[in-house]
PDB file of C-alpha atoms in Angstrom:
ATOM      1  CA  MET A   1      50.199 -46.559  49.670  1.00 47.00           C
ATOM      2  CA  LEU A   2      51.785 -46.179  45.529  1.00 45.00           C
ATOM      3  CA  LYS A   3      48.682 -47.734  44.287  1.00 47.00           C
ATOM      4  CA  ASN A   4      46.227 -45.323  46.289  1.00 48.00           C
ATOM      5  CA  LYS A   5      48.361 -42.022  45.617  1.00 47.00           C
ATOM      6  CA  THR A   6      47.809 -42.924  41.809  1.00 46.00           C
ATOM      7  CA  ILE A   7      43.950 -43.146  42.181  1.00 45.00           C
ATOM      8  CA  PHE A   8      43.608 -40.660  43.771  1.00 46.00           C
ATOM      9  CA  PRO A   9      44.417 -38.161  40.880  1.00 49.00           C
ATOM     10  CA  LEU A  10      43.402 -39.852  38.400  1.00 45.00           C
ATOM     11  CA  SER A  11      39.618 -39.447  39.899  1.00 48.00           C
ATOM     12  CA  LEU A  12      40.447 -35.519  40.135  1.00 42.00           C
ATOM     13  CA  ILE A  13      41.703 -35.406  36.296  1.00 41.00           C
ATOM     14  CA  ALA A  14      38.483 -37.487  35.247  1.00 45.00           C
ATOM     15  CA  THR A  15      36.495 -34.729  37.335  1.00 46.00           C
ATOM     16  CA  ALA A  16      38.189 -32.033  35.988  1.00 46.00           C
ATOM     17  CA  ILE A  17      37.329 -33.306  32.597  1.00 43.00           C
ATOM     18  CA  ALA A  18      33.610 -33.942  33.256  1.00 45.00           C
ATOM     19  CA  LEU A  19      33.492 -30.242  34.284  1.00 42.00           C
ATOM     20  CA  THR A  20      35.546 -28.832  31.233  1.00 46.00           C
ATOM     21  CA  ALA A  21      33.193 -30.701  28.923  1.00 44.00           C
ATOM     22  CA  CYS A  22      30.011 -29.160  30.420  1.00 43.00           C
ATOM     23  CA  GLN A  23      30.955 -25.481  30.088  1.00 45.00           C
ATOM     24  CA  PRO A  24      31.005 -24.607  26.774  1.00 44.00           C
ATOM     25  CA  LYS A  25      27.299 -25.375  26.945  1.00 46.00           C
ATOM     26  CA  GLN A  26      26.294 -22.256  29.589  1.00 43.00           C
ATOM     27  CA  PRO A  27      26.567 -19.414  26.692  1.00 44.00           C
ATOM     28  CA  GLU A  28      24.223 -21.390  23.867  1.00 42.00           C
ATOM     29  CA  PRO A  29      20.956 -20.911  24.746  1.00 39.00           C
ATOM     30  CA  LYS A  30      21.740 -16.751  25.335  1.00 44.00           C
ATOM     31  CA  GLU A  31      23.195 -17.188  21.608  1.00 39.00           C
ATOM     32  CA  ASP A  32      20.159 -18.662  19.980  1.00 40.00           C
ATOM     33  CA  LYS A  33      17.467 -16.097  22.254  1.00 42.00           C
ATOM     34  CA  VAL A  34      19.579 -13.075  20.062  1.00 39.00           C
ATOM     35  CA  ALA A  35      19.439 -14.610  16.673  1.00 40.00           C
ATOM     36  CA  GLN A  36      15.818 -14.873  17.390  1.00 44.00           C
ATOM     37  CA  SER A  37      15.497 -11.675  18.405  1.00 43.00           C
ATOM     38  CA  GLN A  38      17.252 -10.076  15.547  1.00 46.00           C
ATOM     39  CA  PRO A  39      14.525 -11.086  12.455  1.00 46.00           C
ATOM     40  CA  ALA A  40      12.056 -10.195  15.191  1.00 45.00           C
ATOM     41  CA  LYS A  41      13.302  -6.629  14.950  1.00 46.00           C
ATOM     42  CA  ALA A  42      14.090  -6.700  11.368  1.00 45.00           C
ATOM     43  CA  GLU A  43       9.656  -7.608  10.797  1.00 49.00           C
ATOM     44  CA  ALA A  44       8.628  -5.219  12.309  1.00 52.00           C
ATOM     45  CA  LEU A  45       9.863  -2.591   9.727  1.00 88.00           C
ATOM     46  CA  THR A  46       8.540  -4.468   6.860  1.00 94.00           C
ATOM     47  CA  LEU A  47       4.958  -4.511   6.115  1.00 97.00           C
ATOM     48  CA  ALA A  48       3.852  -8.174   5.245  1.00 96.00           C
ATOM     49  CA  GLY A  49       0.261  -9.039   4.493  1.00 97.00           C
ATOM     50  CA  ASP A  50      -2.602  -9.656   1.785  1.00 97.00           C
ATOM     51  CA  THR A  51      -5.882  -8.458   1.213  1.00 97.00           C
ATOM     52  CA  GLU A  52      -8.984 -10.219   1.973  1.00 97.00           C
ATOM     53  CA  LYS A  53     -12.627 -10.085   0.230  1.00 97.00           C
ATOM     54  CA  LEU A  54     -15.650  -8.049   1.887  1.00 97.00           C
ATOM     55  CA  THR A  55     -18.315  -9.618   2.181  1.00 95.00           C
ATOM     56  CA  LEU A  56     -21.510  -8.400   0.396  1.00 94.00           C
ATOM     57  CA  ASN A  57     -25.141  -8.880   0.595  1.00 90.00           C
ATOM     58  CA  LEU A  58     -26.056  -8.764  -2.784  1.00 91.00           C
ATOM     59  CA  PRO A  59     -29.361  -9.917  -4.403  1.00 91.00           C
ATOM     60  CA  GLU A  60     -30.443 -12.795  -6.264  1.00 90.00           C
ATOM     61  CA  CYS A  61     -29.736 -12.381 -10.207  1.00 89.00           C
ATOM     62  CA  ASP A  62     -29.420 -14.509 -13.553  1.00 84.00           C
ATOM     63  CA  GLY A  63     -28.359 -13.088 -16.470  1.00 83.00           C
ATOM     64  CA  ASN A  64     -25.528 -11.112 -18.091  1.00 86.00           C
ATOM     65  CA  SER A  65     -26.639  -8.384 -16.517  1.00 89.00           C
ATOM     66  CA  CYS A  66     -26.435  -8.904 -13.331  1.00 93.00           C
ATOM     67  CA  PRO A  67     -24.478  -6.257 -11.372  1.00 95.00           C
ATOM     68  CA  GLU A  68     -20.912  -6.960  -9.590  1.00 96.00           C
ATOM     69  CA  ILE A  69     -19.259  -5.373  -6.709  1.00 96.00           C
ATOM     70  CA  ASN A  70     -15.792  -6.584  -5.736  1.00 97.00           C
ATOM     71  CA  ILE A  71     -14.111  -4.343  -2.751  1.00 98.00           C
ATOM     72  CA  GLU A  72     -11.087  -6.178  -0.759  1.00 98.00           C
ATOM     73  CA  ARG A  73      -9.177  -4.959   1.833  1.00 98.00           C
ATOM     74  CA  LEU A  74      -5.563  -4.601   2.748  1.00 98.00           C
ATOM     75  CA  SER A  75      -4.857  -6.790   6.015  1.00 97.00           C
ATOM     76  CA  SER A  76      -1.425  -6.891   6.928  1.00 97.00           C
ATOM     77  CA  ASN A  77       1.139  -6.376   9.770  1.00 96.00           C
ATOM     78  CA  GLN A  78       1.114  -3.223  10.254  1.00 97.00           C
ATOM     79  CA  ALA A  79      -2.235  -1.404  11.802  1.00 96.00           C
ATOM     80  CA  PHE A  80      -1.914   2.138  10.696  1.00 97.00           C
ATOM     81  CA  ILE A  81      -1.885   1.182   7.113  1.00 98.00           C
ATOM     82  CA  ASP A  82      -4.489  -0.963   6.832  1.00 98.00           C
ATOM     83  CA  GLU A  83      -6.786   1.397   8.919  1.00 98.00           C
ATOM     84  CA  PHE A  84      -5.439   4.066   6.417  1.00 98.00           C
ATOM     85  CA  ILE A  85      -5.966   2.158   3.068  1.00 98.00           C
ATOM     86  CA  ASP A  86      -9.672   1.546   4.220  1.00 98.00           C
ATOM     87  CA  GLN A  87     -10.570   5.509   4.816  1.00 98.00           C
ATOM     88  CA  LYS A  88      -9.267   5.509   1.433  1.00 98.00           C
ATOM     89  CA  ILE A  89     -11.627   2.773  -0.223  1.00 98.00           C
ATOM     90  CA  LEU A  90     -14.458   4.717   1.661  1.00 98.00           C
ATOM     91  CA  LYS A  91     -13.275   8.208  -0.307  1.00 97.00           C
ATOM     92  CA  GLN A  92     -13.078   5.917  -4.154  1.00 97.00           C
ATOM     93  CA  LEU A  93     -16.356   5.010  -3.161  1.00 97.00           C
ATOM     94  CA  ASP A  94     -17.631   8.035  -2.660  1.00 96.00           C
ATOM     95  CA  GLN A  95     -16.119   9.582  -5.457  1.00 94.00           C
ATOM     96  CA  THR A  96     -17.207   7.042  -7.814  1.00 95.00           C
ATOM     97  CA  LEU A  97     -21.039   7.061  -6.667  1.00 94.00           C
ATOM     98  CA  ASP A  98     -21.132  10.623  -5.837  1.00 85.00           C
ATOM     99  CA  ILE A  99     -23.067  10.464  -2.010  1.00 69.00           C
ATOM    100  CA  SER A 100     -21.812  11.266   1.208  1.00 55.00           C
ATOM    101  CA  PRO A 101     -22.709   8.173   3.172  1.00 44.00           C
ATOM    102  CA  LYS A 102     -21.461   9.691   6.709  1.00 49.00           C
ATOM    103  CA  SER A 103     -24.263  11.772   7.734  1.00 42.00           C
ATOM    104  CA  VAL A 104     -26.674   8.903   6.283  1.00 44.00           C
ATOM    105  CA  LYS A 105     -24.807   6.310   8.223  1.00 48.00           C
ATOM    106  CA  THR A 106     -24.699   8.596  11.213  1.00 44.00           C
ATOM    107  CA  ASP A 107     -28.403   9.127  11.205  1.00 41.00           C
ATOM    108  CA  GLN A 108     -28.790   5.169  10.979  1.00 45.00           C
ATOM    109  CA  GLN A 109     -26.380   4.317  13.687  1.00 49.00           C
ATOM    110  CA  THR A 110     -28.296   7.065  16.418  1.00 39.00           C
ATOM    111  CA  THR A 111     -31.620   5.982  15.476  1.00 39.00           C
ATOM    112  CA  THR A 112     -30.827   2.461  15.796  1.00 46.00           C
ATOM    113  CA  ALA A 113     -29.096   2.648  18.948  1.00 44.00           C
ATOM    114  CA  ALA A 114     -32.023   5.301  20.204  1.00 39.00           C
ATOM    115  CA  GLU A 115     -34.560   2.509  19.530  1.00 42.00           C
ATOM    116  CA  LYS A 116     -32.515  -0.792  20.828  1.00 44.00           C
ATOM    117  CA  SER A 117     -32.153   1.262  24.108  1.00 42.00           C
ATOM    118  CA  GLN A 118     -35.508   1.662  24.731  1.00 48.00           C
ATOM    119  CA  ASP A 119     -36.034  -1.965  24.202  1.00 56.00           C
ATOM    120  CA  LEU A 120     -33.307  -3.387  26.038  1.00 58.00           C
ATOM    121  CA  THR A 121     -32.352  -4.558  29.870  1.00 60.00           C
ATOM    122  CA  PRO A 122     -29.181  -2.852  30.816  1.00 60.00           C
ATOM    123  CA  VAL A 123     -27.628  -6.304  30.578  1.00 59.00           C
ATOM    124  CA  GLN A 124     -28.422  -6.896  27.184  1.00 57.00           C
ATOM    125  CA  ALA A 125     -27.928  -3.146  26.421  1.00 56.00           C
ATOM    126  CA  ASP A 126     -24.096  -3.883  27.929  1.00 59.00           C
ATOM    127  CA  GLU A 127     -23.641  -7.289  25.723  1.00 61.00           C
ATOM    128  CA  ALA A 128     -24.760  -5.424  22.450  1.00 56.00           C
ATOM    129  CA  ALA A 129     -22.357  -3.032  23.144  1.00 56.00           C
ATOM    130  CA  ALA A 130     -19.740  -5.410  24.285  1.00 56.00           C
ATOM    131  CA  SER A 131     -20.317  -7.420  20.749  1.00 55.00           C
ATOM    132  CA  THR A 132     -20.134  -4.124  18.769  1.00 55.00           C
ATOM    133  CA  SER A 133     -17.085  -2.895  20.545  1.00 65.00           C
ATOM    134  CA  ILE A 134     -14.819  -6.362  19.252  1.00 87.00           C
ATOM    135  CA  GLN A 135     -15.796  -5.762  15.679  1.00 90.00           C
ATOM    136  CA  THR A 136     -13.247  -7.151  13.202  1.00 95.00           C
ATOM    137  CA  PRO A 137     -11.638  -4.172  10.951  1.00 96.00           C
ATOM    138  CA  LYS A 138     -13.554  -6.587   8.223  1.00 96.00           C
ATOM    139  CA  GLN A 139     -16.648  -6.433   9.737  1.00 96.00           C
ATOM    140  CA  LYS A 140     -16.096  -2.659  11.037  1.00 96.00           C
ATOM    141  CA  LEU A 141     -15.683  -2.202   7.022  1.00 97.00           C
ATOM    142  CA  GLU A 142     -18.034  -4.064   6.194  1.00 96.00           C
ATOM    143  CA  GLN A 143     -20.505  -2.037   7.969  1.00 96.00           C
ATOM    144  CA  GLN A 144     -19.900   1.440   6.945  1.00 96.00           C
ATOM    145  CA  LEU A 145     -20.131   0.334   3.098  1.00 96.00           C
ATOM    146  CA  ALA A 146     -23.889  -0.218   3.761  1.00 95.00           C
ATOM    147  CA  PRO A 147     -24.628   2.858   2.167  1.00 96.00           C
ATOM    148  CA  TYR A 148     -22.590   2.443  -1.082  1.00 97.00           C
ATOM    149  CA  LEU A 149     -23.567  -0.815  -1.678  1.00 97.00           C
ATOM    150  CA  THR A 150     -27.470   0.510  -0.905  1.00 96.00           C
ATOM    151  CA  THR A 151     -26.575   3.299  -3.966  1.00 96.00           C
ATOM    152  CA  PHE A 152     -25.095   0.983  -6.187  1.00 96.00           C
ATOM    153  CA  LEU A 153     -27.824  -1.551  -6.463  1.00 96.00           C
ATOM    154  CA  SER A 154     -30.748   1.577  -6.670  1.00 95.00           C
ATOM    155  CA  LEU A 155     -28.545   2.821  -9.696  1.00 94.00           C
ATOM    156  CA  ASP A 156     -28.951  -0.868 -11.182  1.00 94.00           C
ATOM    157  CA  LYS A 157     -32.564  -0.627 -10.854  1.00 93.00           C
ATOM    158  CA  GLU A 158     -32.948   2.685 -12.648  1.00 93.00           C
ATOM    159  CA  LEU A 159     -30.731   1.580 -15.612  1.00 91.00           C
ATOM    160  CA  LYS A 160     -32.925  -1.377 -15.594  1.00 89.00           C
ATOM    161  CA  ALA A 161     -36.487   0.785 -14.999  1.00 91.00           C
ATOM    162  CA  LEU A 162     -35.040   2.263 -18.585  1.00 89.00           C
ATOM    163  CA  SER A 163     -34.551  -0.822 -20.584  1.00 80.00           C
ATOM    164  CA  ALA A 164     -30.529  -0.051 -20.594  1.00 74.00           C
ATOM    165  CA  ASN A 165     -28.918  -3.961 -20.974  1.00 82.00           C
ATOM    166  CA  HIS A 166     -26.144  -2.794 -18.773  1.00 86.00           C
ATOM    167  CA  GLN A 167     -24.094  -4.796 -16.600  1.00 92.00           C
ATOM    168  CA  ILE A 168     -22.174  -2.179 -14.090  1.00 95.00           C
ATOM    169  CA  SER A 169     -19.796  -3.164 -12.273  1.00 97.00           C
ATOM    170  CA  LEU A 170     -17.510  -1.536  -9.290  1.00 98.00           C
ATOM    171  CA  MET A 171     -13.893  -2.906  -8.099  1.00 98.00           C
ATOM    172  CA  ILE A 172     -11.710  -2.439  -5.839  1.00 98.00           C
ATOM    173  CA  LYS A 173      -8.354  -3.412  -4.338  1.00 98.00           C
ATOM    174  CA  PRO A 174      -5.029  -3.065  -2.734  1.00 98.00           C
ATOM    175  CA  LYS A 175      -1.638  -4.406  -2.956  1.00 98.00           C
ATOM    176  CA  ILE A 176       1.697  -4.045  -1.692  1.00 98.00           C
ATOM    177  CA  LEU A 177       4.497  -2.616  -4.145  1.00 96.00           C
ATOM    178  CA  ASN A 178       6.840  -2.095  -1.747  1.00 95.00           C
ATOM    179  CA  ALA A 179       8.078  -4.014   1.691  1.00 94.00           C
ATOM    180  CA  GLY A 180       9.892  -1.125   3.376  1.00 89.00           C
ATOM    181  CA  GLN A 181      12.754  -0.343   1.667  1.00 84.00           C
ATOM    182  CA  PRO A 182      13.037   2.499   2.394  1.00 93.00           C
ATOM    183  CA  LEU A 183       9.719   3.143   1.722  1.00 97.00           C
ATOM    184  CA  ALA A 184       6.417   0.733   2.112  1.00 97.00           C
ATOM    185  CA  THR A 185       3.949   1.410  -0.943  1.00 98.00           C
ATOM    186  CA  VAL A 186       0.744   0.469  -1.278  1.00 98.00           C
ATOM    187  CA  VAL A 187      -1.247   0.941  -4.685  1.00 98.00           C
ATOM    188  CA  LEU A 188      -5.108   1.225  -4.676  1.00 98.00           C
ATOM    189  CA  ASN A 189      -6.548  -0.130  -8.062  1.00 98.00           C
ATOM    190  CA  SER A 190      -9.785   0.836  -8.885  1.00 98.00           C
ATOM    191  CA  SER A 191     -12.383   0.361 -12.125  1.00 98.00           C
ATOM    192  CA  SER A 192     -15.783   0.426 -12.492  1.00 97.00           C
ATOM    193  CA  TYR A 193     -19.006   0.995 -15.212  1.00 96.00           C
ATOM    194  CA  LEU A 194     -22.030   2.609 -14.162  1.00 94.00           C
ATOM    195  CA  GLY A 195     -23.300   3.009 -17.536  1.00 90.00           C
ATOM    196  CA  GLY A 196     -22.791   5.511 -20.138  1.00 84.00           C
ATOM    197  CA  ALA A 197     -19.730   5.078 -22.978  1.00 87.00           C
ATOM    198  CA  HIS A 198     -17.393   3.860 -21.388  1.00 91.00           C
ATOM    199  CA  GLY A 199     -16.008   2.988 -17.662  1.00 95.00           C
ATOM    200  CA  SER A 200     -13.385   4.333 -15.209  1.00 96.00           C
ATOM    201  CA  SER A 201     -10.610   3.920 -13.278  1.00 97.00           C
ATOM    202  CA  SER A 202      -8.373   4.884 -11.112  1.00 97.00           C
ATOM    203  CA  GLN A 203      -4.381   4.232  -9.686  1.00 98.00           C
ATOM    204  CA  HIS A 204      -3.396   5.724  -6.250  1.00 98.00           C
ATOM    205  CA  TYR A 205       0.418   4.675  -4.462  1.00 98.00           C
ATOM    206  CA  TYR A 206       0.524   5.304  -0.692  1.00 98.00           C
ATOM    207  CA  ASN A 207       4.409   5.706   0.744  1.00 98.00           C
ATOM    208  CA  PHE A 208       4.632   5.177   4.550  1.00 98.00           C
ATOM    209  CA  ASP A 209       7.810   5.271   6.836  1.00 97.00           C
ATOM    210  CA  LEU A 210       7.595   2.432   8.748  1.00 96.00           C
ATOM    211  CA  LYS A 211       9.835   3.697  11.476  1.00 95.00           C
ATOM    212  CA  LYS A 212       7.866   6.967  11.608  1.00 95.00           C
ATOM    213  CA  LYS A 213       3.945   5.315  11.496  1.00 95.00           C
ATOM    214  CA  LYS A 214       3.354   8.283   8.733  1.00 96.00           C
ATOM    215  CA  LEU A 215       2.370   8.938   5.449  1.00 98.00           C
ATOM    216  CA  VAL A 216       5.113  10.254   3.354  1.00 98.00           C
ATOM    217  CA  GLU A 217       4.511  12.940   0.685  1.00 98.00           C
ATOM    218  CA  LEU A 218       6.341  13.894  -2.349  1.00 98.00           C
ATOM    219  CA  ASP A 219       7.510  16.758  -0.714  1.00 98.00           C
ATOM    220  CA  ASP A 220       9.364  14.741   1.895  1.00 98.00           C
ATOM    221  CA  ILE A 221      11.536  12.596  -0.316  1.00 98.00           C
ATOM    222  CA  LEU A 222      12.917  16.256  -2.049  1.00 98.00           C
ATOM    223  CA  ALA A 223      16.396  17.664  -1.377  1.00 98.00           C
ATOM    224  CA  PRO A 224      16.069  21.531  -0.142  1.00 97.00           C
ATOM    225  CA  ASN A 225      14.798  23.621  -2.986  1.00 97.00           C
ATOM    226  CA  GLN A 226      14.393  20.934  -5.183  1.00 98.00           C
ATOM    227  CA  LYS A 227      11.085  20.891  -6.232  1.00 98.00           C
ATOM    228  CA  ALA A 228      11.236  23.116  -9.533  1.00 98.00           C
ATOM    229  CA  VAL A 229      14.102  20.895 -10.747  1.00 98.00           C
ATOM    230  CA  LEU A 230      12.422  17.900 -10.340  1.00 98.00           C
ATOM    231  CA  ASP A 231       9.150  19.569 -12.221  1.00 98.00           C
ATOM    232  CA  GLN A 232      11.424  21.035 -15.369  1.00 98.00           C
ATOM    233  CA  LYS A 233      12.791  17.154 -15.372  1.00 98.00           C
ATOM    234  CA  ALA A 234       9.090  15.683 -14.947  1.00 98.00           C
ATOM    235  CA  HIS A 235       8.189  18.466 -18.045  1.00 98.00           C
ATOM    236  CA  GLU A 236      11.372  17.178 -20.480  1.00 98.00           C
ATOM    237  CA  GLU A 237       9.702  13.447 -20.049  1.00 98.00           C
ATOM    238  CA  PHE A 238       6.226  14.574 -20.248  1.00 98.00           C
ATOM    239  CA  LYS A 239       7.537  15.997 -23.647  1.00 98.00           C
ATOM    240  CA  ARG A 240       8.997  13.025 -24.793  1.00 97.00           C
ATOM    241  CA  TRP A 241       5.747  10.861 -23.912  1.00 98.00           C
ATOM    242  CA  VAL A 242       3.595  13.391 -25.994  1.00 98.00           C
ATOM    243  CA  ILE A 243       6.102  13.151 -29.193  1.00 96.00           C
ATOM    244  CA  GLU A 244       6.860   9.178 -28.724  1.00 96.00           C
ATOM    245  CA  SER A 245       3.154   8.369 -28.201  1.00 96.00           C
ATOM    246  CA  LYS A 246       2.518  10.215 -31.548  1.00 96.00           C
ATOM    247  CA  LEU A 247      -0.558  12.335 -29.638  1.00 96.00           C
ATOM    248  CA  ALA A 248      -0.085  15.384 -31.181  1.00 95.00           C
ATOM    249  CA  SER A 249       2.538  16.830 -34.273  1.00 92.00           C
ATOM    250  CA  SER A 250       4.232  19.260 -31.531  1.00 95.00           C
ATOM    251  CA  VAL A 251       3.735  19.432 -27.718  1.00 97.00           C
ATOM    252  CA  ASP A 252       2.826  23.148 -27.779  1.00 97.00           C
ATOM    253  CA  GLU A 253       0.176  22.151 -29.689  1.00 96.00           C
ATOM    254  CA  TYR A 254      -0.266  19.347 -27.046  1.00 98.00           C
ATOM    255  CA  GLU A 255      -0.756  21.797 -24.163  1.00 97.00           C
ATOM    256  CA  GLN A 256      -3.019  23.775 -25.829  1.00 96.00           C
ATOM    257  CA  ALA A 257      -5.157  21.006 -24.372  1.00 96.00           C
ATOM    258  CA  TRP A 258      -3.617  19.460 -21.859  1.00 97.00           C
ATOM    259  CA  LYS A 259      -0.930  21.275 -19.917  1.00 97.00           C
ATOM    260  CA  PHE A 260       1.075  19.741 -18.051  1.00 98.00           C
ATOM    261  CA  THR A 261       0.931  19.741 -14.052  1.00 97.00           C
ATOM    262  CA  LEU A 262       3.843  18.146 -11.686  1.00 98.00           C
ATOM    263  CA  SER A 263       1.868  14.628 -10.197  1.00 98.00           C
ATOM    264  CA  ASP A 264       1.846  14.069  -5.920  1.00 98.00           C
ATOM    265  CA  ASN A 265       0.765  10.364  -6.587  1.00 98.00           C
ATOM    266  CA  PHE A 266       4.391   8.834  -6.779  1.00 98.00           C
ATOM    267  CA  TYR A 267       6.680   5.735  -5.699  1.00 96.00           C
ATOM    268  CA  LEU A 268      10.071   4.596  -5.764  1.00 97.00           C
ATOM    269  CA  SER A 269      10.825   2.060  -8.268  1.00 96.00           C
ATOM    270  CA  THR A 270      13.305  -0.166  -9.452  1.00 93.00           C
ATOM    271  CA  GLN A 271      13.718   1.928 -12.602  1.00 93.00           C
ATOM    272  CA  GLY A 272      13.125   5.658 -11.238  1.00 97.00           C
ATOM    273  CA  LEU A 273      10.717   7.843  -9.585  1.00 98.00           C
ATOM    274  CA  ILE A 274       7.251   7.400 -11.009  1.00 98.00           C
ATOM    275  CA  LEU A 275       4.741   9.934 -11.103  1.00 98.00           C
ATOM    276  CA  GLN A 276       1.023   8.512 -11.618  1.00 98.00           C
ATOM    277  CA  TYR A 277      -1.509  10.409 -13.217  1.00 98.00           C
ATOM    278  CA  GLY A 278      -5.388  10.073 -13.577  1.00 97.00           C
ATOM    279  CA  GLU A 279      -7.489  10.067 -16.274  1.00 97.00           C
ATOM    280  CA  TYR A 280      -7.646  13.726 -18.234  1.00 97.00           C
ATOM    281  CA  GLU A 281      -5.346  14.926 -16.212  1.00 97.00           C
ATOM    282  CA  ILE A 282      -2.770  15.369 -18.725  1.00 98.00           C
ATOM    283  CA  GLY A 283      -4.236  13.666 -21.525  1.00 97.00           C
ATOM    284  CA  PRO A 284      -7.393  12.462 -23.388  1.00 96.00           C
ATOM    285  CA  TYR A 285      -9.504   9.174 -22.092  1.00 96.00           C
ATOM    286  CA  VAL A 286      -7.750   7.142 -24.789  1.00 95.00           C
ATOM    287  CA  VAL A 287      -4.128   7.859 -23.072  1.00 96.00           C
ATOM    288  CA  GLY A 288      -5.762   5.931 -20.134  1.00 96.00           C
ATOM    289  CA  LEU A 289      -3.284   6.440 -16.656  1.00 98.00           C
ATOM    290  CA  PRO A 290      -0.423   7.645 -17.940  1.00 98.00           C
ATOM    291  CA  ARG A 291       3.204   7.352 -15.813  1.00 97.00           C
ATOM    292  CA  LEU A 292       6.293   9.381 -16.367  1.00 98.00           C
ATOM    293  CA  THR A 293       9.410   7.742 -15.223  1.00 98.00           C
ATOM    294  CA  ILE A 294      12.373   9.802 -14.429  1.00 98.00           C
ATOM    295  CA  PRO A 295      15.662   7.161 -14.323  1.00 98.00           C
ATOM    296  CA  TYR A 296      17.555   7.637 -10.534  1.00 98.00           C
ATOM    297  CA  GLU A 297      20.479   8.979 -12.324  1.00 97.00           C
ATOM    298  CA  GLN A 298      18.808  12.583 -13.012  1.00 98.00           C
ATOM    299  CA  LEU A 299      17.512  12.573  -9.071  1.00 98.00           C
ATOM    300  CA  GLN A 300      21.114  12.253  -7.104  1.00 97.00           C
ATOM    301  CA  THR A 301      20.587  15.867  -6.437  1.00 97.00           C
ATOM    302  CA  VAL A 302      16.809  16.013  -6.369  1.00 98.00           C
ATOM    303  CA  LEU A 303      16.009  13.293  -3.931  1.00 98.00           C
ATOM    304  CA  LYS A 304      17.137  13.115  -0.470  1.00 98.00           C
ATOM    305  CA  LYS A 305      20.037  10.431   0.052  1.00 97.00           C
ATOM    306  CA  ALA A 306      17.765   8.356   1.924  1.00 96.00           C
ATOM    307  CA  TYR A 307      15.195   7.477  -0.776  1.00 97.00           C
ATOM    308  CA  LEU A 308      18.265   6.976  -3.486  1.00 96.00           C
ATOM    309  CA  PRO A 309      18.792   3.589  -4.702  1.00 93.00           C
ATOM    310  CA  GLN A 310      21.746   2.217  -2.050  1.00 84.00           C
ATOM    311  CA  PRO A 311      24.967   0.557  -3.204  1.00 78.00           C
ATOM    312  CA  GLU A 312      24.914  -3.278  -2.502  1.00 69.00           C
ATOM    313  CA  VAL A 313      27.263  -4.083   0.457  1.00 61.00           C
ATOM    314  CA  LYS A 314      30.015  -7.118  -1.199  1.00 59.00           C
ATOM    315  CA  ASN A 315      31.196  -9.287   1.418  1.00 58.00           C
ATOM    316  CA  ASP A 316      33.245 -12.082  -0.385  1.00 52.00           C
ATOM    317  CA  ALA A 317      36.601 -11.794  -0.883  1.00 47.00           C
ATOM    318  CA  ALA A 318      36.524 -11.862  -4.678  1.00 47.00           C
ATOM    319  CA  SER A 319      33.422  -9.351  -5.227  1.00 45.00           C
ATOM    320  CA  ALA A 320      35.702  -6.708  -2.693  1.00 45.00           C
ATOM    321  CA  SER A 321      38.581  -7.599  -4.961  1.00 45.00           C
ATOM    322  CA  THR A 322      36.637  -5.729  -8.263  1.00 43.00           C
ATOM    323  CA  PRO A 323      33.684  -2.970  -6.858  1.00 47.00           C
ATOM    324  CA  VAL A 324      34.871  -0.768  -9.700  1.00 42.00           C
ATOM    325  CA  ALA A 325      34.372  -3.256 -12.049  1.00 41.00           C
ATOM    326  CA  LYS A 326      31.397  -4.047 -10.602  1.00 41.00           C
ATOM    327  CA  LYS A 327      29.488  -0.887 -10.795  1.00 40.00           C
ATOM    328  CA  VAL A 328      30.451  -0.217 -14.446  1.00 37.00           C
ATOM    329  CA  GLN A 329      28.581  -3.164 -15.218  1.00 41.00           C
ATOM    330  CA  SER A 330      25.756  -2.093 -13.804  1.00 35.00           C
TER     331      SER A 330
END
């Protein structure tokens, strides 16, 4: 009887230990799910991607005077930004080649659709419509570029007919500068040579609020009633640039030909607020694409707090014990 009593409690203890050992493993999958969901949320507020080169059909050509055209588009995880940049690429082409392709494109599409509808059966028409609707963004932009490419190649023929041994070229390429803190920034660079004394180039920055999915203008990042203050600070930086670049003996003399204006082409760099200018905006061709940098120290009351550099959060005990010294050194 004593022997049986001893065995029974031992079996109960063994069963309890086995159940206890299994219990801590139950909440682990929930922790994994939480850990996996947090990076996904952070990724949604980050602009990430690369450019893809558009396929443009150029005629066969040999020699050093063959026309060159290189256009790339942005392919990122933010579709609304890609679409926006695609439209800016078309606008840049319109300004560079001085054509209005919208009416031409509409006429071509209408004519082509009318002609095809007469020859296709209803089933074939549905299949054609389906194939058009599943165009990738890259294919769509390539199709929209057709009138520009025609104009570009026609210009090349005209120059060669005039015995001008020019190699015309055109390049447009976007690039991600800021991933989203506090703004996502894409710069659209372009350069072209279409004959004449020299080429042309441009650099435009586009800033986006990823949460609101909208373009952010210069006025949007300024504190209330601070536009005039920014204008004054930018003008002071303009004066310093004129003197240091030795563009004139005095700023007053320089501004008789090149008056200062406040650019709305901007981005937030690590050094400060960058104001970018185009060719002939505040200087002759020789100065290229001037830019003015206003340090953040001068913008503490000019910019909204959300667009000023945020202090780094220190988690370790050593850094927490000497926060003042860290700030002074920086």
